[in-house]
mmCIF file with all atom_site columns, C-alpha atoms in Angstrom:
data_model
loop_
_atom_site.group_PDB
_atom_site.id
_atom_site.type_symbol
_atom_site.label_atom_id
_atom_site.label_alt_id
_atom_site.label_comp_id
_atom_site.label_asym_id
_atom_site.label_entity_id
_atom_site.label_seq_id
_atom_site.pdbx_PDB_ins_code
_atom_site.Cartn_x
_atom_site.Cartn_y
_atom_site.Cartn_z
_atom_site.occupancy
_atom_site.B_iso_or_equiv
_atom_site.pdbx_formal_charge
_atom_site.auth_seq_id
_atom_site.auth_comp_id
_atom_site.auth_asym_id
_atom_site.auth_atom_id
_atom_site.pdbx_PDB_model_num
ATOM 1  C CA . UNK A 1 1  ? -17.557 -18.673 6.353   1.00 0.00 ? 1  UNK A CA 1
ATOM 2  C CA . UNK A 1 2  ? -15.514 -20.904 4.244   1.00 0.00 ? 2  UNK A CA 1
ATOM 3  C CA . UNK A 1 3  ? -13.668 -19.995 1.566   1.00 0.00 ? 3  UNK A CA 1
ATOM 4  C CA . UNK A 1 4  ? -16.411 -21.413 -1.475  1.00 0.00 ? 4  UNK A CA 1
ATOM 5  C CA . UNK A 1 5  ? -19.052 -19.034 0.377   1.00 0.00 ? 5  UNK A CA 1
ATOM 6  C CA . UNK A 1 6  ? -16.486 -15.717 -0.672  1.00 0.00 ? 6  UNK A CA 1
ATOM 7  C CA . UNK A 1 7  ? -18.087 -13.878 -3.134  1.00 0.00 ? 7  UNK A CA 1
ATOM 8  C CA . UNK A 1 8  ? -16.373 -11.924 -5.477  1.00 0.00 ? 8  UNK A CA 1
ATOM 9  C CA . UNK A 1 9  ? -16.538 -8.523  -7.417  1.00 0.00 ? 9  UNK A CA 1
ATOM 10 C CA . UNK A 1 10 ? -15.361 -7.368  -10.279 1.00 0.00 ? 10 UNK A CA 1
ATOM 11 C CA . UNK A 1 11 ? -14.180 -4.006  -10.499 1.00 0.00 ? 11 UNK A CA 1
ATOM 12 C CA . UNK A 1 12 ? -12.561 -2.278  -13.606 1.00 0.00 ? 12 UNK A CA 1
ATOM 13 C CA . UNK A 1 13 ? -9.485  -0.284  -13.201 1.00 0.00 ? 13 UNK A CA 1
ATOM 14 C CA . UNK A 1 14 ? -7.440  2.468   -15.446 1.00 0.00 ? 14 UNK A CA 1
ATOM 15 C CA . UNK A 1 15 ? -3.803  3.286   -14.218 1.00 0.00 ? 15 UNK A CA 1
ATOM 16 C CA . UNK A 1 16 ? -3.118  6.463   -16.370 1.00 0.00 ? 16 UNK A CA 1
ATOM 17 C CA . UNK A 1 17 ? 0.152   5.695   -18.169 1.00 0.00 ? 17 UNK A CA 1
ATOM 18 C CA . UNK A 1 18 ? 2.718   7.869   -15.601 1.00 0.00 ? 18 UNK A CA 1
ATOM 19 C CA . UNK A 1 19 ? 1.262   5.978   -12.927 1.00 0.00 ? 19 UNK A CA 1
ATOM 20 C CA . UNK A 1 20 ? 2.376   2.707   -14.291 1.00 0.00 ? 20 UNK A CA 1
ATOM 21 C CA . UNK A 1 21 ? 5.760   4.242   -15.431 1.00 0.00 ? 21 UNK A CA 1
ATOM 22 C CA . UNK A 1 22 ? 5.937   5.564   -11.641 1.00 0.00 ? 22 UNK A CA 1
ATOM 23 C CA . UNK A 1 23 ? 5.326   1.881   -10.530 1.00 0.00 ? 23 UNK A CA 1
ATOM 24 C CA . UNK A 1 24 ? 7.821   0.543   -13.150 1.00 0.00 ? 24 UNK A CA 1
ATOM 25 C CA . UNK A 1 25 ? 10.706  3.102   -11.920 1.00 0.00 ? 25 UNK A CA 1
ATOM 26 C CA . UNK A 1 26 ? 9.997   1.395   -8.454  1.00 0.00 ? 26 UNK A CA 1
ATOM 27 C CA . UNK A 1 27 ? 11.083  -1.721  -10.199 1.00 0.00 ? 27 UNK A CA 1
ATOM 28 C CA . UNK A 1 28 ? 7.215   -3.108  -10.009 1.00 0.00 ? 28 UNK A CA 1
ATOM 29 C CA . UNK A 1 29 ? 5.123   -3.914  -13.218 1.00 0.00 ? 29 UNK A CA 1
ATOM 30 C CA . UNK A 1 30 ? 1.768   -3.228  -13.092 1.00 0.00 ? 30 UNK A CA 1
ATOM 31 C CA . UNK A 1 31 ? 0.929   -5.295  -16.078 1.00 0.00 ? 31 UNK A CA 1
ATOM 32 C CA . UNK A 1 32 ? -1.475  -3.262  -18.120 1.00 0.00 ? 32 UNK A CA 1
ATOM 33 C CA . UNK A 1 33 ? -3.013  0.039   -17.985 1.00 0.00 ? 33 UNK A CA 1
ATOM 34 C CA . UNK A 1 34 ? -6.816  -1.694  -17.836 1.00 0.00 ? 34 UNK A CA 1
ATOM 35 C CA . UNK A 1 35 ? -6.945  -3.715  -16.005 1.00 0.00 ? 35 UNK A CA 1
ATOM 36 C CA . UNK A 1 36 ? -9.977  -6.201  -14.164 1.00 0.00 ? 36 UNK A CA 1
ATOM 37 C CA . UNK A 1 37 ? -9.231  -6.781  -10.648 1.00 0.00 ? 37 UNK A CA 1
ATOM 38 C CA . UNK A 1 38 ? -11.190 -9.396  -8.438  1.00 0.00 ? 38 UNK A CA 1
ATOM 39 C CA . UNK A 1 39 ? -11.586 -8.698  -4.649  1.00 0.00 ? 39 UNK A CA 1
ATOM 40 C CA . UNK A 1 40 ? -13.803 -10.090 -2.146  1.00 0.00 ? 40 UNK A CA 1
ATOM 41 C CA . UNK A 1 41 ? -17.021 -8.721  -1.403  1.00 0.00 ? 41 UNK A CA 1
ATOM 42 C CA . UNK A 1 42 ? -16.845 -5.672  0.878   1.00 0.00 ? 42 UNK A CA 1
ATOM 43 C CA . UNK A 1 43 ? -13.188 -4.370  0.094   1.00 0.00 ? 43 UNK A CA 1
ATOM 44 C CA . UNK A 1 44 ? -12.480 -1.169  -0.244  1.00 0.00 ? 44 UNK A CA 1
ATOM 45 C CA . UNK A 1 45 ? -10.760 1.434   -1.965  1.00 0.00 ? 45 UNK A CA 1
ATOM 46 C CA . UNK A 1 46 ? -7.953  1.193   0.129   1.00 0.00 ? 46 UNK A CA 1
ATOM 47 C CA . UNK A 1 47 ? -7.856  -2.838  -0.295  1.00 0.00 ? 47 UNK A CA 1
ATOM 48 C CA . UNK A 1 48 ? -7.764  -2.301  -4.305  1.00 0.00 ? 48 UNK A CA 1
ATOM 49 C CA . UNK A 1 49 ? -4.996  0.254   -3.658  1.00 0.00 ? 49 UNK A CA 1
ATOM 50 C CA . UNK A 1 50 ? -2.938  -2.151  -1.309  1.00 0.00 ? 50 UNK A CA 1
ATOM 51 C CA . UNK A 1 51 ? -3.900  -5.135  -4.132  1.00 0.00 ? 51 UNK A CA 1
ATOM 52 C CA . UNK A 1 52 ? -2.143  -3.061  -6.860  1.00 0.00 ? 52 UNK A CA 1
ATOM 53 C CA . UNK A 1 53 ? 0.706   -1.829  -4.866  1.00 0.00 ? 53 UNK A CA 1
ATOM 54 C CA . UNK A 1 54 ? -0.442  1.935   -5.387  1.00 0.00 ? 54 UNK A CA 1
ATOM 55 C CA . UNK A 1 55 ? -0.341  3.908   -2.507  1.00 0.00 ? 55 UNK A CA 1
ATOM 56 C CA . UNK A 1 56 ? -1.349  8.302   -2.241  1.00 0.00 ? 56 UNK A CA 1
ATOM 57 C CA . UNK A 1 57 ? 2.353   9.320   -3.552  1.00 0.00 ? 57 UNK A CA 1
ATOM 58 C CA . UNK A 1 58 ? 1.059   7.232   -7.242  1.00 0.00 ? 58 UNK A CA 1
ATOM 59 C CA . UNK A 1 59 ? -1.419  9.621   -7.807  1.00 0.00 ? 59 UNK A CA 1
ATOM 60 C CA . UNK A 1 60 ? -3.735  12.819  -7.223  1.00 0.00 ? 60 UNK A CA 1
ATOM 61 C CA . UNK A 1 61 ? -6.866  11.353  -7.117  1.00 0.00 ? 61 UNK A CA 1
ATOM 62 C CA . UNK A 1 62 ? -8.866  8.316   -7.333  1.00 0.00 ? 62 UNK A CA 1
ATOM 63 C CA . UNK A 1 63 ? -12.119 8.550   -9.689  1.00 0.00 ? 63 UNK A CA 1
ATOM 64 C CA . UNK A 1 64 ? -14.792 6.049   -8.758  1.00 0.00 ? 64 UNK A CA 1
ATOM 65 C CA . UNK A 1 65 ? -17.684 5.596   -11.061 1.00 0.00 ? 65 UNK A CA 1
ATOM 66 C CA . UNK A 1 66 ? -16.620 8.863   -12.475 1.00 0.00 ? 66 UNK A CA 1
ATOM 67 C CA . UNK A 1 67 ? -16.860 10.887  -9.038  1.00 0.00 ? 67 UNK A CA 1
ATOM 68 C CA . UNK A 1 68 ? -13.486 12.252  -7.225  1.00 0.00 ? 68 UNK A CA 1
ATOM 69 C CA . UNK A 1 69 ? -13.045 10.066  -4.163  1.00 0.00 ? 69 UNK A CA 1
ATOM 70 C CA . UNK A 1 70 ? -11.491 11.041  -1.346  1.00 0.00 ? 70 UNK A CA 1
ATOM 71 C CA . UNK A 1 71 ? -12.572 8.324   1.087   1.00 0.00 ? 71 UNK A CA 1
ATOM 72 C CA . UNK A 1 72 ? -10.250 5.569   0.538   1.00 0.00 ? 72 UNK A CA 1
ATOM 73 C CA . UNK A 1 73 ? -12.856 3.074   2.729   1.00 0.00 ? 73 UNK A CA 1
ATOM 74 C CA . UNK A 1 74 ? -15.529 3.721   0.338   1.00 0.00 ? 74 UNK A CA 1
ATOM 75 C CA . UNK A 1 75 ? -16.624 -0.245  0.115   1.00 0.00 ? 75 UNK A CA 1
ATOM 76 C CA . UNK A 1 76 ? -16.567 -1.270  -3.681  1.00 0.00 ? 76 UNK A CA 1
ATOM 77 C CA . UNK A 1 77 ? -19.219 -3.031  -5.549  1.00 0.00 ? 77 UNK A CA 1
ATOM 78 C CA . UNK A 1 78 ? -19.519 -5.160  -8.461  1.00 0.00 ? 78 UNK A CA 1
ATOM 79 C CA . UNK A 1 79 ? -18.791 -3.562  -11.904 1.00 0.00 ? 79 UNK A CA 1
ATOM 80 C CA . UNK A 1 80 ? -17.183 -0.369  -10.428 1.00 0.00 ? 80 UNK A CA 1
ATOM 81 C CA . UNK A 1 81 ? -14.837 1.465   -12.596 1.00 0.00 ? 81 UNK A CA 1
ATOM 82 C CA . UNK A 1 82 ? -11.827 3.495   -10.713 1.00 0.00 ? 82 UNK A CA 1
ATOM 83 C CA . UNK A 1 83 ? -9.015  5.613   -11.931 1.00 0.00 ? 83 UNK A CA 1
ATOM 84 C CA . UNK A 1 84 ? -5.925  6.443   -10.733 1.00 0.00 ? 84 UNK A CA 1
ATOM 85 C CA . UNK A 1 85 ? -4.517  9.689   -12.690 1.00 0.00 ? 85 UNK A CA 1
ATOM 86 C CA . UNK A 1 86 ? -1.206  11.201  -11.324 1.00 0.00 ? 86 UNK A CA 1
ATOM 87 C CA . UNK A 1 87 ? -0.394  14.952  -10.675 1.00 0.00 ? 87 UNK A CA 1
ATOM 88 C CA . UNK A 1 88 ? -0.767  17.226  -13.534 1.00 0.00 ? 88 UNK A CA 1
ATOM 89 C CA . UNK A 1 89 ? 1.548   20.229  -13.716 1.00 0.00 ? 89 UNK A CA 1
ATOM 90 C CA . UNK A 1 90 ? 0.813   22.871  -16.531 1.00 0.00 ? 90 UNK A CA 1
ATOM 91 C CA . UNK A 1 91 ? 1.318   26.699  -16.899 1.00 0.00 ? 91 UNK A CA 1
#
């Protein structure tokens, strides 16, 4: 395949804001907190992860389309919307 036959997604993301502050204390800006990322057709959670420099310790959980994911090869499609939201302690 050659590289004009890629196709591309577009997939919208939300870093909650102690996620990026976790990222900036790591000395890496994620830009903004919305952000749309385009990947190649048939990457997956885990690619978008690895794209944005997030890995598990970043956050709790992933939401995809506004489902908890816990499958981090779950193959993303065009117009998906994830979230990242970090750890939330309370009492």
């Amino acid at each position: 395949m050659s590289k004009k036959d890629v196709v591309e997604i577009h997939v919208n993301v939300k870093l909650h804001e102690l996620v990026c502050r976790q990222l900036q204390a790591e000395g890496r800006d994620p830009g903004d907190t919305s952000l749309e990322v385009v990947l190649e057709e048939g990457n997956v959670l885990r690619d978008l992860m690895n794209g944005l420099g997030l890995s598990p310790k970043h956050f709790f959980a992933a939401i995809v389309n506004g489902v908890h994911c816990t499958d981090l090869d779950l193959r993303l499609s065009e117009g998906d919307r994830v979230a990242f939201l970090p750890p939330i302690a309370g009492g």
